[in-house]
Amino acid sequence: MKDYLQTQLRAVLDTVDDVPDDFEAALEAPAREEHGDLATNTALRLGSVLDDDPRAIAETIAERLRERVDPSRIRSVEVAGPGFINFRFAQDYLFEGLADLLSAGDAFGRSDAGEGERAIVEYVSANPTGPLTVGHGRNAVLGDTIATLLDWTGHEVTREYYYNDAGRQMRVLAQSVRARYEALAAEDVPTKTLTLDDDTTVEVPEHFPEDGYLGAYIVEIAEQVYEDNGSSLLTTESLAPFQAAAEEAIFADIEATLARLNIEMDGYANEQDLHDDGRVEAVLDGLEAAGLTYEEDGALWLETTAFGKEKDTVLVKQSGEPTYRTPDIAYHTTKFERGFDRIVDVFGADHHAAYPDVLNALDALGYDTDRVEVVLYQFVTLVRGDEPVKMSTRRANYVTLDDLIDEVGADVTRFFFLMRSPDTHLNFDLELAQEASDKNPVFYLQYAHARICSIIDKAEEVGFTYDDEADLSLLTHEDEIALIKELLRFPRALQDAAEARAPHFVPPYLRDVATAFSQFYDHCRIIGEEDALATARMHLALAAKTVLQNGLTVLGISAPRSM
RNA sequence: GCGCUCGUAGCUCAGUCGGACAGAGCAUCGGUUUCCGGUACCGAAGGCCGGGGGUUCGAAUCCUCCCGAGCGCACCA
């Protein structure tokens, strides 16, 4: 309907003198019901463009729209206030829409707005050095849902996880495993004492790196290596078997954690491949050719001051190793080479300073950086009531994403990460999250869904059978009409969320659906009414179930039959 | 010091190219049930949208200056 009106409005604007061709006519749902089902502020905005009275412009546009618009879809076109044009839907249109919804079923809400566009969403991208943290969880859920939204709006979507396996971090990881292995495989390995940030101390094997990984999982990996190889690795210099074992074990854990959240990646990309196939070298050559690099103090620098930064940035360290930025640029060139039209990166707030370097470098290399979008999210704090929960005491003990899922469940975890704008710092209240009550909005949605399932069961129980065909025009109660309108907004709600890369637009919409259903349920009986009306209402309830279920599916949250 | 994000009701937050009296949930107070799940529904109360200045017919939204919070400013990722 919105698209239909948009087309009509645009056509009318073409008949009005001096309206610029690129003038965009925006339609939106008014905040108040008495302002109709859809409204446009076009005349108000044209007022300043045309230097004319907005109210008069509105009258002109409204007059021409009334002549144009299909009365079986639009009941009225009215000018109101300072120059808004308000539209009301014809009831027949609503019934047709409802019939379409029912026949579309679990595909209702899908649209082809992004058809022909290939999108890649990069998310999680945690280096495999340990279990996923709660912060990674926000990243994972955000990225996954953005990918789903793009999918539902017709994009061809690839979900990708990128990790650095060539740098210092993984070397320290491998050294940590090796030191633990030595303690198992060799006799009488001496220990040493490490002092942590909080001044506590810990005993570790003598070759344990100063900034090594202290988690118990490292010991488990070392035990596995020992079991597989005995003492045979004591004599090899190479860290490779330790890194490989660690990577494999940790990735298995990461994938298992993601699977609990309904997340499955389409592919993984890693830094080592970018070195092996010469892409990193190619990026350095390209930037040199663009005249943006120089050597100083034995390091290779990128002239980021040319892009307005305060300081230049190191690309290759004195040691000859690249900083993480360099392969990251190379990685992004592969996204362009693979032909993606939309390149979405989901990063934590701590990356905000780094990604402009990547974009500027890509720009200098001749890539169209308008295709790249960065979704930046703020940090997560765990609280239990008023008490902050410590998430990371140095490297060893922290609340992992798995711990969080254990405690509150996957549905609540996903919902809490999705209900807030990525821009706001997230206070994740464990107490509230566990409460299956009014305080926890995810249960409200699931409850409405379960209730509909219960009505369906009840119908069967009392032997009420309803045909596939229903006379939907019997649905004239104000709560029925309100519910239908709400349900028909679903495809548009998903499009808005997808376009804005804003999963948090979806939960409030679903809440409105659940509320509209509850009001309908409260005021309109289904089973027990005479058959034609009961059948129509049953179909309306099924439609509500469809939207709730599809909406929850997009969010990656289950729609239970009972709770 | 510089950069990014944020500051909206007691609390947690929406507010989607600037638009009609600023929205929701929770908490508080009041009401609703012979009947399909009361984990529900209805209502009340609650706001100088951090502060000052500006642009505009119109500002929570844009600009500017203050104040406050988080994050970043590594040859760590």
XYZ file of C-alpha atoms (C1' of nucleotides) in Angstrom:
640
model
C 0.000 0.000 0.000
C 2.752 2.404 0.897
C 4.503 1.676 -2.380
C 1.273 2.093 -4.280
C 0.593 5.485 -2.743
C 4.176 6.520 -3.248
C 3.811 5.854 -6.959
C 0.539 7.746 -7.140
C 1.942 10.665 -5.210
C 4.987 10.818 -7.425
C 2.785 10.811 -10.506
C 0.778 13.714 -9.126
C 3.922 15.658 -8.282
C 4.950 15.392 -11.913
C 1.841 17.392 -12.800
C 2.652 20.172 -10.356
C 4.825 22.984 -11.730
C 8.391 23.438 -10.548
C 8.599 20.290 -8.452
C 12.142 18.977 -8.818
C 12.344 15.549 -10.431
C 14.398 14.151 -7.623
C 12.065 15.394 -4.922
C 11.318 12.434 -2.736
C 7.783 12.004 -1.515
C 7.906 10.345 1.891
C 4.969 8.543 3.449
C 4.775 7.496 7.034
C 2.350 6.106 9.546
C 1.050 9.022 11.597
C 1.541 9.002 15.334
C -2.184 9.461 15.948
C -5.010 7.410 14.689
C -7.224 10.357 13.781
C -4.572 11.321 11.259
C -5.354 8.320 9.129
C -3.457 5.217 8.120
C -0.694 6.899 6.189
C 0.349 10.505 5.886
C 2.756 12.624 3.926
C 4.411 15.918 4.727
C 5.234 16.476 1.058
C 3.319 19.743 0.797
C 5.024 21.142 3.862
C 8.401 20.360 2.437
C 7.435 21.713 -0.949
C 6.352 24.934 0.739
C 9.916 26.119 1.063
C 10.999 24.727 -2.313
C 8.180 26.401 -4.234
C 7.898 29.378 -1.914
C 4.164 28.943 -1.617
C 1.609 28.274 1.109
C 1.934 24.593 2.152
C -1.770 24.297 2.835
C -2.625 25.448 -0.720
C -0.117 23.047 -2.235
C -1.591 20.263 -0.140
C -5.098 21.059 -1.418
C -3.902 20.921 -5.006
C -2.102 17.615 -4.546
C -4.962 16.092 -2.579
C -7.477 17.128 -5.258
C -5.460 15.426 -8.001
C -4.806 12.375 -5.846
C -8.505 11.871 -5.236
C -9.053 11.696 -8.994
C -6.260 9.221 -9.437
C -6.414 6.883 -6.557
C -8.258 3.560 -6.643
C -11.243 3.896 -4.292
C -11.176 0.194 -3.547
C -7.789 0.755 -1.925
C -7.933 4.292 -0.574
C -11.058 5.496 1.105
C -10.123 9.090 1.735
C -7.483 11.718 1.059
C -7.599 14.664 3.434
C -5.612 17.775 4.085
C -4.992 18.483 7.745
C -3.041 20.713 10.083
C -0.426 22.945 8.510
C -0.479 20.916 5.265
C -0.288 17.209 5.915
C -2.119 14.910 3.548
C -3.720 11.975 5.332
C -4.870 8.750 3.722
C -7.322 6.178 4.935
C -7.403 2.646 3.607
C -10.540 1.128 2.153
C -11.700 -1.888 4.115
C -11.772 -4.135 1.053
C -8.102 -3.522 0.642
C -7.477 -4.748 4.151
C -9.374 -7.964 3.510
C -7.464 -8.605 0.305
C -4.239 -7.960 2.134
C -5.223 -10.391 4.854
C -6.062 -13.061 2.273
C -2.658 -12.529 0.647
C -0.957 -12.790 4.013
C -2.638 -16.118 4.724
C -1.689 -17.596 1.390
C 1.909 -16.382 1.682
C 2.273 -18.104 5.068
C 5.851 -18.408 6.243
C 7.017 -16.350 3.281
C 4.889 -13.378 4.344
C 7.170 -10.434 4.981
C 9.650 -11.327 2.279
C 10.138 -8.716 -0.395
C 12.295 -8.172 -3.431
C 13.468 -4.678 -2.556
C 17.098 -5.754 -2.728
C 16.799 -8.088 -5.647
C 19.945 -8.443 -7.698
C 22.116 -7.068 -4.915
C 24.831 -9.271 -3.524
C 25.698 -8.512 0.067
C 28.399 -9.755 2.387
C 28.070 -9.290 6.113
C 31.222 -9.745 8.140
C 30.621 -10.436 11.796
C 31.851 -12.227 14.888
C 35.426 -12.197 13.490
C 36.824 -13.056 16.904
C 40.322 -14.472 16.763
C 40.333 -18.081 17.940
C 42.224 -17.485 21.151
C 39.495 -18.476 23.567
C 35.767 -18.769 24.159
C 33.480 -16.066 22.775
C 32.752 -13.253 25.201
C 29.501 -11.477 25.858
C 30.769 -8.627 23.672
C 31.258 -11.038 20.777
C 27.681 -12.099 21.386
C 26.308 -8.669 20.603
C 28.403 -8.612 17.460
C 27.287 -12.065 16.386
C 23.594 -11.503 16.958
C 23.602 -8.080 15.327
C 25.466 -9.290 12.264
C 23.384 -12.398 11.916
C 20.121 -10.483 12.106
C 21.258 -7.834 9.657
C 22.140 -10.669 7.290
C 18.712 -12.213 7.772
C 16.998 -8.888 7.150
C 18.955 -8.464 3.934
C 17.969 -11.983 2.946
C 14.279 -11.319 3.638
C 14.425 -8.199 1.528
C 15.703 -10.103 -1.471
C 19.478 -9.699 -1.244
C 21.790 -12.555 -1.942
C 23.648 -12.739 1.345
C 26.980 -14.188 2.425
C 27.821 -14.413 6.133
C 31.536 -14.354 6.722
C 33.883 -14.653 9.675
C 37.407 -13.262 9.352
C 40.248 -14.013 11.720
C 43.909 -13.268 12.129
C 45.924 -16.446 12.297
C 49.267 -15.046 11.238
C 50.103 -12.534 13.918
C 51.497 -12.281 17.366
C 48.258 -13.180 19.121
C 48.147 -16.670 17.671
C 51.843 -17.134 18.320
C 51.349 -16.366 21.998
C 48.438 -18.763 22.011
C 50.578 -21.516 20.530
C 53.366 -20.784 23.013
C 50.881 -21.003 25.852
C 49.743 -24.431 24.680
C 53.301 -25.557 24.157
C 54.332 -24.553 27.665
C 51.405 -26.499 29.143
C 52.256 -29.446 26.918
C 55.842 -29.456 28.068
C 54.708 -29.613 31.657
C 52.743 -32.734 30.787
C 55.166 -34.410 28.436
C 58.489 -33.730 30.135
C 59.719 -34.640 33.585
C 60.111 -32.019 36.300
C 59.445 -28.860 34.341
C 60.268 -25.915 36.577
C 57.592 -23.304 37.214
C 57.675 -19.552 37.533
C 55.336 -16.998 39.069
C 53.326 -14.484 37.047
C 51.811 -11.430 38.683
C 48.468 -10.378 37.233
C 46.983 -6.918 36.852
C 45.021 -7.259 40.054
C 48.239 -8.235 41.878
C 47.252 -11.849 42.303
C 49.851 -14.373 41.274
C 49.759 -17.631 39.379
C 52.236 -20.500 38.918
C 52.974 -21.429 35.313
C 55.512 -23.641 33.499
C 58.850 -21.984 32.791
C 58.297 -21.412 29.065
C 54.855 -19.906 29.501
C 54.798 -16.514 27.734
C 54.589 -13.407 29.877
C 51.260 -12.369 28.320
C 50.080 -15.925 27.680
C 46.561 -17.286 27.879
C 45.716 -18.577 31.332
C 42.340 -20.182 30.735
C 41.752 -23.799 31.688
C 40.885 -24.589 28.058
C 44.562 -24.147 27.182
C 45.467 -26.979 29.525
C 42.751 -29.145 27.965
C 44.119 -28.495 24.492
C 47.620 -29.363 25.722
C 46.284 -32.597 27.189
C 44.762 -33.469 23.846
C 48.037 -32.757 22.059
C 49.837 -34.942 24.553
C 47.331 -37.716 24.105
C 47.682 -37.580 20.327
C 51.454 -37.206 20.136
C 52.970 -38.364 23.372
C 56.306 -36.697 24.000
C 57.299 -36.622 20.360
C 56.732 -32.875 19.976
C 59.211 -31.964 22.702
C 62.034 -31.994 20.217
C 60.398 -29.951 17.448
C 61.002 -26.228 17.295
C 57.873 -25.469 15.338
C 54.830 -23.963 17.004
C 52.668 -25.051 14.097
C 51.233 -28.251 15.619
C 50.299 -26.361 18.784
C 48.675 -23.520 16.908
C 46.793 -25.944 14.703
C 45.529 -27.927 17.672
C 44.473 -24.769 19.492
C 42.764 -23.330 16.449
C 40.848 -26.494 15.793
C 39.696 -26.971 19.368
C 38.753 -23.352 19.917
C 36.936 -23.026 16.617
C 34.912 -26.114 17.456
C 33.845 -24.371 20.672
C 33.086 -21.116 18.910
C 30.946 -22.824 16.311
C 29.086 -24.720 18.993
C 28.375 -21.503 20.863
C 27.174 -19.775 17.703
C 24.979 -22.748 16.870
C 23.232 -22.344 20.217
C 22.277 -18.860 19.028
C 21.075 -20.166 15.668
C 24.065 -18.729 13.909
C 25.828 -20.495 11.107
C 28.449 -18.792 8.955
C 28.642 -19.304 5.210
C 32.380 -19.015 5.206
C 35.576 -18.161 6.983
C 38.423 -16.016 5.757
C 41.807 -15.824 7.384
C 44.859 -13.680 7.318
C 47.329 -16.402 6.396
C 45.645 -16.979 3.036
C 46.013 -13.286 2.252
C 49.752 -13.545 2.788
C 50.042 -16.799 0.863
C 48.246 -15.596 -2.239
C 50.134 -12.299 -2.342
C 47.233 -9.996 -1.590
C 48.933 -8.306 1.322
C 51.941 -7.633 -0.875
C 49.668 -6.321 -3.614
C 48.036 -3.870 -1.211
C 51.420 -2.564 -0.091
C 52.502 -2.165 -3.712
C 49.280 -0.401 -4.557
C 49.567 2.046 -1.700
C 53.191 2.713 -2.566
C 52.213 3.367 -6.176
C 49.599 5.818 -4.905
C 52.447 7.623 -3.126
C 50.932 7.168 0.308
C 53.632 5.150 2.021
C 57.137 5.856 3.288
C 59.744 4.149 5.412
C 60.884 5.495 8.722
C 62.599 3.919 11.733
C 62.637 0.660 9.825
C 58.852 0.556 9.608
C 56.540 1.192 6.663
C 54.038 3.986 7.265
C 50.741 4.934 5.687
C 50.266 8.665 5.353
C 46.933 8.831 7.142
C 47.567 12.520 7.800
C 46.657 12.955 4.129
C 43.134 11.886 5.110
C 42.903 14.300 7.990
C 44.257 12.114 10.747
C 46.520 13.525 13.363
C 49.188 10.879 12.956
C 50.451 8.561 10.283
C 49.888 4.855 10.771
C 52.227 1.913 10.674
C 51.505 -0.733 8.046
C 54.566 -2.941 8.533
C 56.444 -3.027 11.811
C 60.207 -2.876 12.253
C 60.073 -6.623 12.749
C 58.790 -7.026 9.202
C 55.368 -8.162 10.389
C 52.377 -6.214 9.170
C 50.054 -4.567 11.677
C 46.544 -5.990 11.651
C 45.325 -3.132 9.493
C 47.305 -4.207 6.475
C 45.790 -7.663 5.968
C 42.426 -6.150 6.854
C 42.728 -3.859 3.846
C 43.757 -6.841 1.752
C 40.785 -8.808 3.048
C 38.426 -6.053 1.983
C 39.852 -5.987 -1.505
C 38.728 -9.608 -1.806
C 35.186 -8.565 -1.000
C 35.274 -6.178 -3.943
C 36.932 -8.732 -6.191
C 34.222 -11.239 -5.359
C 31.695 -8.763 -6.699
C 29.688 -7.801 -3.639
C 27.498 -4.730 -4.063
C 26.980 -4.232 -0.336
C 29.769 -4.811 2.130
C 28.611 -4.631 5.722
C 31.078 -4.848 8.608
C 29.961 -5.229 12.179
C 32.553 -3.836 14.576
C 32.782 -3.009 18.255
C 33.282 0.566 19.381
C 36.958 -0.090 19.985
C 37.464 -0.376 16.223
C 36.096 3.017 15.344
C 39.507 4.587 15.036
C 40.826 1.864 12.743
C 38.221 1.375 10.068
C 38.590 4.847 8.506
C 42.186 3.896 7.697
C 40.934 0.814 5.923
C 38.344 2.800 3.972
C 40.823 5.496 3.019
C 43.323 2.916 1.867
C 40.685 1.137 -0.201
C 39.675 4.437 -1.684
C 43.281 5.149 -2.622
C 43.467 1.726 -4.244
C 40.567 2.700 -6.461
C 37.707 0.812 -4.820
C 34.251 2.270 -4.443
C 34.053 2.638 -0.684
C 30.425 3.777 -0.851
C 29.634 0.102 -0.936
C 31.156 -0.434 2.489
C 29.042 0.173 5.555
C 30.268 -0.173 9.077
C 27.798 -0.966 11.819
C 29.457 0.081 15.039
C 28.058 -1.050 18.343
C 28.820 0.139 21.860
C 29.956 -2.093 24.663
C 27.936 -4.438 26.805
C 27.920 -4.285 30.569
C 26.482 -7.130 32.588
C 24.597 -6.211 35.709
C 22.689 -8.296 38.199
C 20.103 -5.960 39.614
C 22.247 -3.018 40.667
C 25.469 -4.995 40.910
C 27.874 -4.860 37.976
C 29.131 -8.305 36.965
C 32.840 -8.522 36.295
C 33.352 -9.818 32.798
C 37.063 -9.998 32.497
C 39.572 -10.187 35.163
C 42.755 -10.549 33.316
C 42.546 -13.244 30.662
C 41.435 -16.121 32.840
C 38.052 -15.795 34.531
C 35.265 -14.055 32.730
C 31.642 -14.556 31.931
C 31.625 -16.170 28.529
C 28.855 -16.033 25.979
C 28.148 -19.670 26.806
C 27.740 -18.792 30.482
C 25.267 -16.102 29.517
C 23.244 -18.477 27.340
C 23.310 -21.069 30.129
C 21.881 -18.552 32.491
C 19.173 -16.793 30.486
C 18.679 -18.959 27.391
C 19.343 -18.323 23.729
C 16.072 -16.522 22.991
C 16.523 -13.948 25.705
C 20.184 -13.489 24.815
C 19.324 -12.723 21.209
C 16.411 -10.500 22.089
C 18.331 -8.374 24.579
C 21.113 -7.796 22.052
C 18.585 -6.847 19.392
C 16.166 -4.631 21.254
C 18.526 -1.723 21.656
C 20.118 0.502 19.085
C 23.740 -0.548 18.428
C 24.680 3.055 19.263
C 23.767 2.773 22.883
C 25.825 1.237 25.554
C 23.976 -1.934 26.576
C 23.186 -2.748 30.181
C 22.366 -6.431 30.188
C 20.484 -7.104 33.383
C 20.765 -10.795 34.230
C 18.137 -10.578 36.913
C 15.617 -9.053 34.549
C 16.575 -11.337 31.707
C 15.789 -14.422 33.701
C 12.448 -13.198 34.862
C 9.636 -14.677 32.808
C 7.376 -11.746 33.495
C 6.071 -8.413 32.276
C 9.541 -7.017 32.646
C 10.844 -9.183 29.896
C 9.405 -8.282 26.493
C 10.509 -11.434 24.685
C 8.076 -13.518 26.705
C 5.239 -11.177 25.813
C 5.744 -11.962 22.124
C 6.153 -15.673 22.705
C 3.127 -15.722 24.974
C 0.904 -14.212 22.297
C 2.108 -16.844 19.859
C 1.585 -19.682 22.337
C -1.886 -18.407 23.082
C -2.860 -18.597 19.412
C -1.545 -22.153 19.244
C -3.647 -22.903 22.268
C -6.749 -21.546 20.536
C -6.046 -23.816 17.588
C -5.760 -26.795 19.935
C -8.934 -25.779 21.687
C -10.813 -25.603 18.399
C -9.786 -29.137 17.628
C -10.721 -30.243 21.110
C -14.276 -28.936 20.876
C -14.636 -30.152 17.295
C -14.787 -26.714 15.697
C -13.634 -27.034 12.110
C -12.989 -24.041 9.922
C -12.734 -24.029 6.136
C -9.855 -22.767 4.086
C -12.234 -20.193 2.694
C -13.447 -17.529 5.050
C -15.584 -14.456 4.552
C -13.026 -12.022 5.887
C -15.330 -9.054 5.357
C -17.105 -10.115 8.552
C -14.111 -8.729 10.436
C -15.455 -5.266 11.158
C -14.859 -4.870 14.889
C -12.441 -2.025 15.561
C -9.961 -4.376 17.209
C -10.139 -6.676 14.198
C -9.481 -3.816 11.795
C -6.652 -2.516 13.957
C -5.045 -5.946 14.064
C -5.283 -6.407 10.300
C -3.642 -3.043 9.709
C -0.872 -3.904 12.108
C -0.248 -7.288 10.462
C -0.083 -5.798 6.978
C 2.687 -3.441 8.054
C 5.071 -6.360 8.522
C 6.812 -6.409 5.111
C 7.367 -2.673 5.310
C 8.698 -2.938 8.856
C 11.281 -5.474 7.706
C 12.262 -3.304 4.764
C 12.761 -0.282 6.995
C 14.866 -2.317 9.388
C 16.903 -3.808 6.547
C 17.530 -0.470 4.868
C 18.632 1.144 8.085
C 20.629 -1.993 9.041
C 18.667 -1.643 12.245
C 17.429 -4.896 13.753
C 16.156 -2.937 16.744
C 13.265 -1.604 14.659
C 11.717 -5.071 14.663
C 10.992 -5.831 18.356
C 8.766 -2.768 18.928
C 6.798 -3.639 15.809
C 6.259 -7.194 17.037
C 5.199 -5.854 20.388
C 2.546 -3.766 18.639
C 1.372 -6.893 16.840
C 1.169 -8.852 20.086
C -0.720 -6.006 21.749
C -3.148 -5.678 18.851
C -3.739 -9.405 18.984
C -4.271 -9.383 22.751
C -6.809 -6.585 22.422
C -8.636 -8.473 19.715
C -8.521 -11.625 21.811
C -9.843 -9.783 24.818
C -12.795 -8.240 23.021
C -13.693 -10.754 20.350
C -14.544 -14.351 21.074
C -13.638 -16.884 18.446
C -14.815 -20.338 19.378
C -18.477 -20.222 20.223
C -19.447 -17.476 17.799
C -21.589 -18.527 14.878
C -19.599 -20.447 12.291
C -18.961 -17.826 9.601
C -17.693 -15.243 12.092
C -15.753 -17.800 14.101
C -14.094 -18.996 10.908
C -13.141 -15.472 9.871
C -11.731 -14.761 13.323
C -9.830 -18.017 13.300
C -8.185 -16.934 10.069
C -7.293 -13.600 11.608
C -5.711 -15.388 14.557
C -3.751 -17.583 12.156
C -2.552 -14.473 10.347
C -1.348 -13.016 13.643
C 0.434 -16.267 14.404
C 2.121 -16.123 11.004
C 3.442 -12.611 11.550
C 4.631 -13.333 15.082
C 6.306 -16.517 13.975
C 7.955 -14.949 10.925
C 9.053 -11.942 12.958
C 10.591 -14.092 15.654
C 12.257 -16.203 12.980
C 13.887 -13.104 11.511
C 15.196 -12.290 14.974
C 16.434 -15.854 15.335
C 14.147 -16.475 18.301
C 11.884 -19.474 18.772
C 8.100 -19.244 18.582
C 6.985 -21.868 21.105
C 3.618 -23.627 20.990
C 3.360 -23.479 24.738
C 5.296 -21.912 27.565
C 44.487 17.437 24.240
C 42.171 15.123 19.687
C 38.454 11.658 17.503
C 33.928 8.464 17.749
C 29.255 7.250 20.333
C 25.830 8.862 23.777
C 22.842 12.331 27.371
C 14.714 11.942 26.257
C 9.494 10.218 32.412
C 11.722 7.347 39.000
C 14.355 3.030 35.940
C 15.600 0.790 30.940
C 15.058 2.699 26.285
C 12.290 4.055 21.102
C 11.805 8.347 18.425
C 13.729 5.465 10.553
C 16.183 12.138 4.945
C 13.344 18.293 10.664
C 6.867 17.852 10.855
C 0.644 17.637 13.586
C -0.240 17.845 21.464
C 7.198 14.156 22.942
C 6.353 7.618 22.740
C 6.817 2.504 24.938
C 7.921 -1.061 28.671
C 8.928 -1.541 33.832
C 7.950 0.557 38.575
C 3.554 3.417 41.142
C -1.858 4.069 41.686
C -6.879 2.566 40.045
C -10.167 -0.667 37.162
C -11.574 -5.428 34.134
C -12.893 -12.273 34.497
C -19.741 -17.304 34.189
C -16.596 -18.350 28.602
C -10.746 -19.714 23.636
C -3.956 -19.431 28.492
C -4.997 -12.947 33.650
C 2.536 -14.464 31.706
C -3.736 -10.703 29.591
C -6.726 -6.118 28.835
C -8.278 -0.848 30.066
C -7.062 3.725 32.552
C -4.366 7.508 35.653
C -0.077 9.865 37.044
C 4.739 11.014 35.524
C 8.991 15.332 30.717
C 12.163 23.164 30.223
C 14.249 15.793 25.228
C 21.915 17.664 29.784
C 22.587 23.531 29.401
C 23.277 28.206 26.374
C 23.169 30.359 21.461
C 21.846 29.814 16.193
C 19.404 28.003 11.281
C 14.003 27.048 9.887
C 7.116 28.301 8.684
C 8.499 24.211 12.140
C 14.193 21.395 16.094
C 14.654 15.780 20.655
C 16.365 15.601 15.450
C 20.692 20.218 11.794
C 24.990 23.930 13.220
C 27.914 26.035 17.355
C 29.815 26.512 22.313
C 29.697 24.535 27.238
C 28.781 20.320 30.960
C 28.658 14.973 31.843
C 29.418 9.417 30.545
C 31.633 5.343 27.617
C 35.250 3.966 23.978
C 39.552 4.959 21.223
C 44.088 7.863 20.136
C 50.371 1.255 20.028
C 55.549 -0.881 15.507
C 48.323 -5.178 20.575
C 44.147 -7.341 17.881
